[in-house]
Short mmCIF file of C-alpha atoms in Angstrom, two decimals:
data_model
loop_
_atom_site.label_atom_id
_atom_site.label_comp_id
_atom_site.label_asym_id
_atom_site.label_seq_id
_atom_site.Cartn_x
_atom_site.Cartn_y
_atom_site.Cartn_z
CA UNK A 1 -40.84 -20.63 0.90
CA UNK A 2 -44.33 -19.12 1.32
CA UNK A 3 -44.80 -15.38 1.25
CA UNK A 4 -45.11 -14.00 4.75
CA UNK A 5 -43.26 -16.87 6.42
CA UNK A 6 -40.18 -16.42 8.62
CA UNK A 7 -36.93 -15.28 7.05
CA UNK A 8 -35.03 -18.06 5.33
CA UNK A 9 -31.31 -18.85 5.45
CA UNK A 10 -31.52 -21.01 2.32
CA UNK A 11 -29.37 -18.59 0.35
CA UNK A 12 -26.56 -18.78 2.89
CA UNK A 13 -26.56 -22.58 2.63
CA UNK A 14 -26.50 -22.33 -1.16
CA UNK A 15 -23.70 -19.78 -0.96
CA UNK A 16 -21.58 -22.12 1.17
CA UNK A 17 -22.24 -25.22 -0.93
CA UNK A 18 -21.66 -23.43 -4.22
CA UNK A 19 -18.23 -22.23 -3.13
CA UNK A 20 -17.19 -25.45 -1.37
CA UNK A 21 -13.99 -26.90 -2.72
CA UNK A 22 -12.84 -23.60 -4.23
CA UNK A 23 -10.34 -21.18 -2.66
CA UNK A 24 -13.17 -19.29 -0.95
CA UNK A 25 -11.12 -16.57 0.72
CA UNK A 26 -7.95 -14.63 0.20
CA UNK A 27 -4.98 -14.61 2.54
CA UNK A 28 -5.91 -11.04 3.49
CA UNK A 29 -9.28 -12.25 4.79
CA UNK A 30 -7.55 -14.92 6.90
CA UNK A 31 -5.36 -12.16 8.34
CA UNK A 32 -8.56 -10.33 9.31
CA UNK A 33 -9.97 -13.47 10.95
CA UNK A 34 -6.75 -13.85 12.96
CA UNK A 35 -6.53 -10.19 13.99
CA UNK A 36 -10.21 -9.92 14.98
CA UNK A 37 -10.09 -13.33 16.74
CA UNK A 38 -13.01 -14.75 14.76
CA UNK A 39 -12.30 -18.25 16.05
CA UNK A 40 -13.03 -20.21 19.20
CA UNK A 41 -11.27 -18.60 22.14
CA UNK A 42 -10.64 -21.85 23.99
CA UNK A 43 -9.41 -25.25 22.94
CA UNK A 44 -6.86 -23.97 20.43
CA UNK A 45 -4.05 -26.41 19.68
CA UNK A 46 -1.03 -26.60 17.46
CA UNK A 47 -0.98 -29.25 14.75
CA UNK A 48 1.07 -31.39 17.16
CA UNK A 49 -1.54 -31.09 19.94
CA UNK A 50 -0.02 -28.43 22.22
CA UNK A 51 -2.45 -26.00 23.87
CA UNK A 52 -2.45 -22.46 22.46
CA UNK A 53 -3.72 -19.25 24.07
CA UNK A 54 -3.61 -15.99 22.13
CA UNK A 55 -2.91 -13.01 24.39
CA UNK A 56 -2.35 -10.67 21.45
CA UNK A 57 -2.40 -11.40 17.70
CA UNK A 58 0.44 -8.89 17.28
CA UNK A 59 0.89 -5.69 15.30
CA UNK A 60 -0.37 -5.90 11.72
CA UNK A 61 2.68 -5.47 9.52
CA UNK A 62 1.88 -3.62 6.30
CA UNK A 63 5.46 -3.73 5.09
CA UNK A 64 7.80 -6.53 4.11
CA UNK A 65 8.30 -9.53 6.37
CA UNK A 66 5.92 -11.51 8.61
CA UNK A 67 2.24 -10.56 8.63
CA UNK A 68 2.12 -9.70 12.35
CA UNK A 69 4.88 -8.45 14.64
CA UNK A 70 5.29 -8.76 18.38
CA UNK A 71 2.47 -11.22 19.07
CA UNK A 72 2.08 -12.71 22.55
CA UNK A 73 1.17 -16.41 22.46
CA UNK A 74 1.14 -19.08 25.16
CA UNK A 75 2.05 -22.53 23.83
CA UNK A 76 1.80 -25.39 26.32
CA UNK A 77 1.75 -22.83 29.13
CA UNK A 78 4.93 -21.01 28.04
CA UNK A 79 4.67 -17.37 26.93
CA UNK A 80 6.26 -16.58 23.57
CA UNK A 81 6.67 -13.15 21.98
CA UNK A 82 7.42 -12.88 18.29
CA UNK A 83 5.99 -12.78 14.80
CA UNK A 84 3.05 -14.54 13.14
CA UNK A 85 2.82 -15.62 9.49
CA UNK A 86 -0.54 -16.32 7.86
CA UNK A 87 -1.09 -18.68 4.91
CA UNK A 88 -3.94 -20.48 3.20
CA UNK A 89 -2.02 -23.76 3.06
CA UNK A 90 1.24 -25.32 4.24
CA UNK A 91 2.99 -25.20 0.88
CA UNK A 92 3.08 -21.39 0.88
CA UNK A 93 5.83 -21.21 3.53
CA UNK A 94 8.39 -22.70 1.17
CA UNK A 95 6.84 -21.33 -2.01
CA UNK A 96 7.36 -17.81 -0.66
CA UNK A 97 10.93 -18.57 0.39
CA UNK A 98 10.36 -17.93 4.09
CA UNK A 99 12.45 -20.98 5.04
CA UNK A 100 15.59 -19.26 3.71
CA UNK A 101 14.68 -15.66 4.65
CA UNK A 102 16.19 -14.41 7.96
CA UNK A 103 13.38 -11.86 8.27
CA UNK A 104 11.14 -14.77 9.26
CA UNK A 105 13.45 -16.18 11.92
CA UNK A 106 11.40 -14.59 14.74
CA UNK A 107 8.14 -16.26 13.68
CA UNK A 108 6.71 -18.14 16.67
CA UNK A 109 3.54 -19.48 15.03
CA UNK A 110 2.46 -20.19 11.46
CA UNK A 111 -1.32 -19.91 11.09
CA UNK A 112 -2.88 -21.70 8.12
CA UNK A 113 -6.49 -21.99 7.05
CA UNK A 114 -5.95 -25.63 6.11
CA UNK A 115 -7.42 -28.19 8.52
CA UNK A 116 -4.91 -30.90 7.68
CA UNK A 117 -1.57 -31.09 9.54
CA UNK A 118 1.60 -30.44 7.55
CA UNK A 119 3.72 -33.36 6.39
CA UNK A 120 6.60 -31.63 8.19
CA UNK A 121 6.64 -28.44 10.28
CA UNK A 122 7.78 -25.14 8.73
CA UNK A 123 11.36 -24.20 9.61
CA UNK A 124 13.32 -20.95 9.78
CA UNK A 125 16.52 -20.20 7.89
CA UNK A 126 18.42 -21.41 10.97
CA UNK A 127 16.54 -24.73 10.94
CA UNK A 128 14.25 -24.08 13.91
CA UNK A 129 10.87 -25.83 13.64
CA UNK A 130 7.85 -23.53 14.05
CA UNK A 131 4.54 -24.62 15.60
CA UNK A 132 1.58 -24.54 13.26
CA UNK A 133 -2.03 -23.59 14.07
CA UNK A 134 -4.71 -25.08 11.80
CA UNK A 135 -7.10 -22.13 12.01
CA UNK A 136 -9.75 -23.78 9.85
CA UNK A 137 -10.42 -26.33 12.61
CA UNK A 138 -11.33 -23.65 15.14
CA UNK A 139 -13.66 -21.34 13.21
CA UNK A 140 -17.14 -20.87 14.65
CA UNK A 141 -18.76 -20.67 11.20
CA UNK A 142 -17.86 -21.78 7.67
CA UNK A 143 -15.03 -19.64 6.40
CA UNK A 144 -17.08 -18.39 3.43
CA UNK A 145 -19.68 -16.94 5.80
CA UNK A 146 -17.05 -15.41 8.07
CA UNK A 147 -15.41 -13.85 5.03
CA UNK A 148 -18.64 -12.02 4.28
CA UNK A 149 -18.61 -10.44 7.74
CA UNK A 150 -15.20 -8.78 7.45
CA UNK A 151 -14.32 -5.70 5.46
CA UNK A 152 -10.56 -5.84 4.77
CA UNK A 153 -10.43 -2.08 4.19
CA UNK A 154 -11.39 -1.56 7.86
CA UNK A 155 -8.30 -3.41 9.07
CA UNK A 156 -6.20 -2.94 11.07
CA UNK A 157 -7.50 0.42 12.32
CA UNK A 158 -11.31 0.49 12.26
CA UNK A 159 -12.10 -2.68 14.19
CA UNK A 160 -12.82 -3.35 17.90
CA UNK A 161 -9.67 -5.46 18.29
CA UNK A 162 -7.60 -2.40 17.38
CA UNK A 163 -8.52 -0.83 20.73
CA UNK A 164 -6.39 -1.22 23.85
CA UNK A 165 -7.30 -0.77 27.50
CA UNK A 166 -6.52 2.94 27.30
CA UNK A 167 -9.53 3.30 25.00
CA UNK A 168 -11.77 2.31 27.92
CA UNK A 169 -10.19 5.04 30.05
CA UNK A 170 -10.66 7.54 27.24
CA UNK A 171 -14.32 6.54 27.04
CA UNK A 172 -14.71 7.09 30.79
CA UNK A 173 -12.84 10.38 31.19
CA UNK A 174 -12.72 11.90 27.71
CA UNK A 175 -9.97 12.50 25.17
CA UNK A 176 -8.57 15.63 26.85
CA UNK A 177 -7.28 13.55 29.78
CA UNK A 178 -5.26 11.35 27.43
CA UNK A 179 -4.11 14.20 25.18
CA UNK A 180 -2.52 15.91 28.17
CA UNK A 181 -0.44 12.81 28.86
CA UNK A 182 0.49 12.38 25.19
CA UNK A 183 1.80 15.93 24.98
CA UNK A 184 4.05 15.26 27.97
CA UNK A 185 5.32 12.14 26.22
CA UNK A 186 5.83 14.16 23.03
CA UNK A 187 7.96 16.70 24.87
CA UNK A 188 10.07 13.91 26.33
CA UNK A 189 10.57 12.51 22.85
CA UNK A 190 11.75 15.92 21.63
CA UNK A 191 14.17 16.22 24.55
CA UNK A 192 15.71 12.87 23.61
CA UNK A 193 16.08 13.96 19.98
CA UNK A 194 17.68 17.22 21.08
CA UNK A 195 20.04 15.33 23.38
CA UNK A 196 21.15 13.06 20.52
CA UNK A 197 21.51 16.05 18.22
CA UNK A 198 23.59 17.90 20.81
CA UNK A 199 25.97 14.96 21.12
CA UNK A 200 26.38 14.79 17.35
CA UNK A 201 26.96 18.56 17.15
CA UNK A 202 29.73 18.23 19.74
CA UNK A 203 31.47 15.63 17.56
CA UNK A 204 31.05 16.94 14.01
CA UNK A 205 29.77 20.52 14.29
CA UNK A 206 26.30 21.99 13.85
CA UNK A 207 26.26 22.14 10.05
CA UNK A 208 27.23 18.50 9.52
CA UNK A 209 24.93 17.23 12.29
CA UNK A 210 21.87 19.10 10.98
CA UNK A 211 22.72 18.09 7.41
CA UNK A 212 22.85 14.41 8.35
CA UNK A 213 19.52 14.53 10.15
CA UNK A 214 17.97 16.56 7.32
CA UNK A 215 19.06 14.02 4.72
CA UNK A 216 17.77 11.14 6.84
CA UNK A 217 14.38 12.86 7.10
CA UNK A 218 14.27 13.45 3.34
CA UNK A 219 14.71 9.72 2.81
CA UNK A 220 11.64 8.97 4.93
CA UNK A 221 11.24 5.34 6.10
CA UNK A 222 12.19 3.46 2.94
CA UNK A 223 15.38 5.34 2.07
CA UNK A 224 16.46 6.98 5.34
CA UNK A 225 19.55 4.78 5.70
CA UNK A 226 20.50 5.39 2.07
CA UNK A 227 20.23 9.16 2.46
CA UNK A 228 22.16 9.08 5.72
CA UNK A 229 24.94 7.12 4.01
CA UNK A 230 25.12 9.77 1.28
CA UNK A 231 25.39 12.53 3.89
CA UNK A 232 28.28 10.73 5.59
CA UNK A 233 30.04 10.08 2.28
CA UNK A 234 29.58 13.62 0.94
CA UNK A 235 30.36 15.92 3.91
CA UNK A 236 28.51 19.20 4.29
CA UNK A 237 31.66 21.21 3.70
CA UNK A 238 31.95 19.64 0.25
CA UNK A 239 28.24 20.24 -0.42
CA UNK A 240 28.76 23.95 0.23
CA UNK A 241 31.78 24.05 -2.09
CA UNK A 242 29.78 22.43 -4.88
CA UNK A 243 26.74 24.66 -4.35
CA UNK A 244 28.81 27.83 -4.54
CA UNK A 245 30.46 26.62 -7.73
CA UNK A 246 27.16 25.64 -9.36
CA UNK A 247 23.92 24.87 -7.43
CA UNK A 248 23.16 21.97 -9.79
CA UNK A 249 26.39 20.27 -8.77
CA UNK A 250 24.82 19.21 -5.46
CA UNK A 251 22.08 17.29 -7.26
CA UNK A 252 24.65 15.85 -9.64
CA UNK A 253 26.81 14.65 -6.76
CA UNK A 254 23.89 13.05 -4.89
CA UNK A 255 22.61 11.22 -7.96
CA UNK A 256 26.09 10.10 -9.00
CA UNK A 257 26.95 8.92 -5.49
CA UNK A 258 23.64 7.08 -5.28
CA UNK A 259 24.09 5.39 -8.66
CA UNK A 260 21.04 7.22 -10.00
CA UNK A 261 22.64 9.22 -12.82
CA UNK A 262 22.66 6.84 -15.80
CA UNK A 263 24.65 7.24 -19.00
CA UNK A 264 23.15 9.51 -21.63
CA UNK A 265 20.83 8.16 -24.30
CA UNK A 266 20.29 9.76 -27.70
CA UNK A 267 16.97 11.33 -26.69
CA UNK A 268 18.11 12.45 -23.22
CA UNK A 269 16.35 15.41 -21.63
CA UNK A 270 18.41 18.64 -21.48
CA UNK A 271 18.46 18.38 -17.67
CA UNK A 272 20.06 14.95 -17.91
CA UNK A 273 22.57 16.30 -20.41
CA UNK A 274 23.43 19.21 -18.11
CA UNK A 275 24.03 16.99 -15.08
CA UNK A 276 26.15 14.60 -17.15
CA UNK A 277 28.30 17.51 -18.30
CA UNK A 278 28.75 18.68 -14.71
CA UNK A 279 29.71 15.17 -13.66
CA UNK A 280 32.31 14.96 -16.41
CA UNK A 281 33.74 18.40 -15.61
CA UNK A 282 33.81 18.29 -11.80
CA UNK A 283 32.97 14.84 -10.42
CA UNK A 284 34.68 12.35 -12.69
CA UNK A 285 36.34 10.62 -9.73
CA UNK A 286 33.20 10.28 -7.61
CA UNK A 287 32.28 6.60 -7.36
CA UNK A 288 28.76 5.37 -6.65
CA UNK A 289 27.96 3.66 -3.36
CA UNK A 290 26.58 0.09 -3.50
CA UNK A 291 23.04 1.11 -2.55
CA UNK A 292 19.97 -0.87 -3.59
CA UNK A 293 16.97 1.35 -4.34
CA UNK A 294 13.98 -0.97 -4.12
CA UNK A 295 10.88 0.79 -5.43
CA UNK A 296 8.37 -1.87 -4.45
CA UNK A 297 5.45 -0.17 -2.72
CA UNK A 298 6.93 3.32 -3.21
CA UNK A 299 4.72 5.96 -4.79
CA UNK A 300 6.36 7.48 -7.87
CA UNK A 301 6.31 10.97 -6.34
CA UNK A 302 8.57 9.60 -3.57
CA UNK A 303 11.18 8.04 -5.85
CA UNK A 304 14.72 8.68 -4.58
CA UNK A 305 15.77 10.86 -7.53
CA UNK A 306 13.04 13.37 -6.72
CA UNK A 307 13.77 13.36 -3.00
CA UNK A 308 17.50 13.83 -3.60
CA UNK A 309 16.83 16.66 -6.03
CA UNK A 310 14.60 18.36 -3.46
CA UNK A 311 17.24 17.97 -0.75
CA UNK A 312 19.91 19.31 -3.11
CA UNK A 313 17.90 22.41 -3.93
CA UNK A 314 17.29 23.17 -0.24
CA UNK A 315 20.98 22.74 0.56
CA UNK A 316 21.99 24.95 -2.35
CA UNK A 317 19.56 27.67 -1.25
CA UNK A 318 21.00 27.70 2.29
CA UNK A 319 24.67 27.33 1.31
CA UNK A 320 25.55 31.04 1.38
CA UNK A 321 25.52 31.28 5.19
CA UNK A 322 25.38 27.56 5.92
CA UNK A 323 22.44 25.54 7.16
CA UNK A 324 23.02 26.16 10.88
CA UNK A 325 23.41 29.94 10.51
CA UNK A 326 20.43 30.17 8.15
CA UNK A 327 18.21 28.40 10.66
CA UNK A 328 19.65 30.40 13.57
CA UNK A 329 18.68 33.67 11.89
CA UNK A 330 15.05 32.53 11.85
CA UNK A 331 15.09 31.41 15.48
CA UNK A 332 16.81 34.63 16.57
CA UNK A 333 13.88 36.88 15.67
CA UNK A 334 11.18 37.26 18.33
CA UNK A 335 8.46 36.08 15.98
CA UNK A 336 5.18 34.33 16.84
CA UNK A 337 5.12 30.59 16.09
CA UNK A 338 3.10 30.85 12.87
CA UNK A 339 5.41 33.47 11.37
CA UNK A 340 8.48 31.46 12.34
CA UNK A 341 7.04 28.28 10.84
CA UNK A 342 6.30 30.06 7.58
CA UNK A 343 9.85 31.41 7.48
CA UNK A 344 11.18 27.86 7.83
CA UNK A 345 8.80 26.59 5.15
CA UNK A 346 9.97 29.36 2.80
CA UNK A 347 13.47 27.83 2.76
CA UNK A 348 12.14 24.95 0.67
CA UNK A 349 12.00 25.53 -3.10
CA UNK A 350 8.82 25.76 -5.10
CA UNK A 351 8.00 22.91 -7.52
CA UNK A 352 9.82 23.75 -10.72
CA UNK A 353 12.32 22.18 -13.08
CA UNK A 354 12.69 18.67 -14.47
CA UNK A 355 11.97 16.69 -11.30
CA UNK A 356 8.83 18.69 -10.52
CA UNK A 357 7.46 17.49 -13.86
CA UNK A 358 8.79 13.91 -13.96
CA UNK A 359 8.86 10.84 -11.69
CA UNK A 360 11.93 9.31 -13.34
CA UNK A 361 14.41 9.94 -16.14
CA UNK A 362 12.17 8.17 -18.65
CA UNK A 363 8.64 8.94 -17.38
CA UNK A 364 6.14 11.08 -19.25
CA UNK A 365 5.84 14.74 -18.32
CA UNK A 366 3.31 15.32 -15.55
CA UNK A 367 0.18 17.35 -16.20
CA UNK A 368 1.19 19.83 -13.50
CA UNK A 369 4.28 20.30 -11.32
CA UNK A 370 4.52 18.27 -8.10
CA UNK A 371 6.65 19.43 -5.16
CA UNK A 372 9.86 17.46 -4.64
CA UNK A 373 9.32 17.65 -0.88
CA UNK A 374 5.61 18.01 -0.18
CA UNK A 375 4.00 20.08 2.57
CA UNK A 376 3.70 17.06 4.85
CA UNK A 377 7.36 16.13 4.45
CA UNK A 378 8.36 19.75 5.11
CA UNK A 379 6.38 19.73 8.38
CA UNK A 380 8.12 16.48 9.32
CA UNK A 381 11.54 18.02 8.67
CA UNK A 382 10.70 21.12 10.69
CA UNK A 383 9.45 19.09 13.65
CA UNK A 384 11.96 16.24 13.57
CA UNK A 385 15.09 18.12 12.47
CA UNK A 386 14.93 21.90 12.84
CA UNK A 387 13.14 21.95 16.21
CA UNK A 388 15.45 19.41 17.95
CA UNK A 389 18.50 21.15 16.48
CA UNK A 390 17.34 24.54 17.76
CA UNK A 391 16.63 23.12 21.20
CA UNK A 392 20.02 21.41 21.34
CA UNK A 393 21.87 24.62 20.47
CA UNK A 394 19.75 26.71 22.87
CA UNK A 395 20.62 24.33 25.70
CA UNK A 396 24.29 24.37 24.78
CA UNK A 397 24.18 28.18 25.11
CA UNK A 398 21.97 27.92 28.21
CA UNK A 399 19.61 30.34 26.46
CA UNK A 400 16.26 30.03 28.25
CA UNK A 401 14.57 32.61 26.03
CA UNK A 402 15.53 30.71 22.87
CA UNK A 403 14.33 27.46 24.43
CA UNK A 404 10.95 29.02 25.18
CA UNK A 405 10.68 30.11 21.54
CA UNK A 406 11.43 26.57 20.37
CA UNK A 407 8.81 25.18 22.75
CA UNK A 408 6.20 27.66 21.48
CA UNK A 409 6.72 26.52 17.88
CA UNK A 410 6.74 22.85 18.87
CA UNK A 411 3.46 23.25 20.76
CA UNK A 412 1.81 25.02 17.80
CA UNK A 413 3.16 22.82 15.00
CA UNK A 414 0.45 21.11 12.91
CA UNK A 415 0.66 17.37 12.61
CA UNK A 416 2.78 15.61 10.03
CA UNK A 417 1.24 12.88 7.84
CA UNK A 418 0.23 9.92 9.99
CA UNK A 419 2.58 6.98 9.68
CA UNK A 420 1.62 3.35 10.29
CA UNK A 421 2.34 3.52 14.02
CA UNK A 422 0.24 6.65 14.56
CA UNK A 423 -2.63 5.07 12.62
CA UNK A 424 -2.44 2.05 14.92
CA UNK A 425 -2.11 4.05 18.13
CA UNK A 426 -5.01 6.46 17.58
CA UNK A 427 -7.78 3.82 17.85
CA UNK A 428 -5.72 1.84 20.37
CA UNK A 429 -5.71 4.74 22.84
CA UNK A 430 -8.83 6.70 21.90
CA UNK A 431 -11.16 4.01 20.54
CA UNK A 432 -13.97 5.69 18.62
CA UNK A 433 -13.35 9.03 20.37
CA UNK A 434 -10.32 10.09 18.31
CA UNK A 435 -9.95 13.89 18.60
CA UNK A 436 -10.54 15.82 15.40
CA UNK A 437 -7.32 17.76 15.88
CA UNK A 438 -4.11 15.94 16.75
CA UNK A 439 -1.06 18.22 16.65
CA UNK A 440 2.57 17.32 16.05
CA UNK A 441 3.37 17.19 19.77
CA UNK A 442 0.59 14.67 20.43
CA UNK A 443 1.75 12.60 17.45
CA UNK A 444 5.21 12.45 18.96
CA UNK A 445 3.62 11.34 22.20
CA UNK A 446 1.83 8.51 20.42
CA UNK A 447 5.14 7.34 18.99
CA UNK A 448 6.82 7.53 22.40
CA UNK A 449 4.03 5.61 24.16
CA UNK A 450 4.16 2.95 21.46
CA UNK A 451 7.93 2.65 21.88
CA UNK A 452 7.86 2.54 25.68
CA UNK A 453 4.72 0.55 26.42
CA UNK A 454 2.74 -0.86 23.50
CA UNK A 455 5.28 -2.30 21.07
CA UNK A 456 6.45 -5.02 23.43
CA UNK A 457 3.08 -5.55 25.13
CA UNK A 458 0.23 -5.36 22.58
CA UNK A 459 -2.07 -7.32 24.93
CA UNK A 460 -1.84 -4.53 27.59
CA UNK A 461 -0.99 -7.27 30.10
CA UNK A 462 0.00 -5.73 33.48
CA UNK A 463 0.68 -2.40 31.75
CA UNK A 464 1.71 0.34 34.22
CA UNK A 465 0.18 2.98 31.96
CA UNK A 466 -3.41 1.80 32.52
CA UNK A 467 -3.61 2.38 36.30
CA UNK A 468 -1.70 5.64 35.94
CA UNK A 469 -4.20 7.05 33.44
CA UNK A 470 -7.21 5.70 35.33
CA UNK A 471 -8.25 8.53 37.66
CA UNK A 472 -10.03 6.10 39.98
CA UNK A 473 -6.86 4.08 40.58
CA UNK A 474 -4.16 6.62 39.76
CA UNK A 475 -0.67 5.28 40.29
CA UNK A 476 1.65 8.19 41.16
CA UNK A 477 4.94 8.88 39.47
CA UNK A 478 7.79 7.04 41.19
CA UNK A 479 9.77 9.14 43.65
CA UNK A 480 13.21 10.24 42.38
#
């Protein structure tokens, strides 16, 4: 090429040829191509020749199971809602064991980069054949070039396809219009939690009900069912008895019940020795539950031993008066929201002791102590446990003043750490105009809107929410 001539694309051709025949992209890149619809929008067909129309690629699943959840796909004119699995080739379906895994039974389409049809269609564990889309046949450009245009780290949040129709409304009217609606949805979500808490209080009493919800919150997403099972197996009344006998007995009981207190080794840490002695002296008949503690994808600071130890220390600290009475004493004072929140935060222990300095029984000592329940988890517990419990009890007493105090704290509560759903919903509703400050109430609204409207309809097809939020075509609330 002569100097000064037009720009050349020779390098791109070399790049494609040089990589031809090699596995040019990863499965993650193919997921990006699917999510961002970097393929021809018309003329899609299954490997067997049935017409395909993609209404929504689905929700990007960053956990275990199919790659995308809740997709909306038309196959031969029939609408299907379900999961999508992405692979580079046909062999991966069986190699990964999906054909015997019930978690993949809701897959409605297998998308493979391969351009050749499978020798036989993929099947679910129940034997149902799944249509297959040969994505490589419908790409606008060579896959190697398309791969260079996507940045996997941007997915699934920072990409145009992450935006829903509400983002257009936000762009037209501003974020404040949408935030107002989200806060209403957040208050409705709190009312539902308080209603459920009130029903549980009526059945088992305030202490046991709050204890169960507290333990569930300490378990977070991965271990919430495990922690809830422990709370049902070890009633709060027994927790209080153990705490008053020796505060460390609560931790011992949780770890023993969870199968997380192993036999002593010769070089055991003194803390391990102490808990083993307490188990022998007071809990010799306590059998472990058959719980499986998978640690895949779990950060070491969130290992179940540490979370259980943190929960045990909180319960021991509040055992003198009981958890319900301890919380009630904080709500009773006519304090401003910030002071009340700090009083609730002060109930949680500071990072100290064995578990503040270790991730597991055998891990090296940490350079500095790490809280067993971090600041973000504490905010989650306050907002998702203590606030609904206080509202439930205020409504049972028909105490309007107490309810107003609960509302004031709820409205002023800072946000908890964003979970996967919140991260999806922020760009979906706000587009590029995400507010700098999203509080806890708005977060709860995002979760409620996802549950009510977006989860089952990711394509926004005929969504009632869109005309309601659009000021130019406002749909009023239905008459009672």
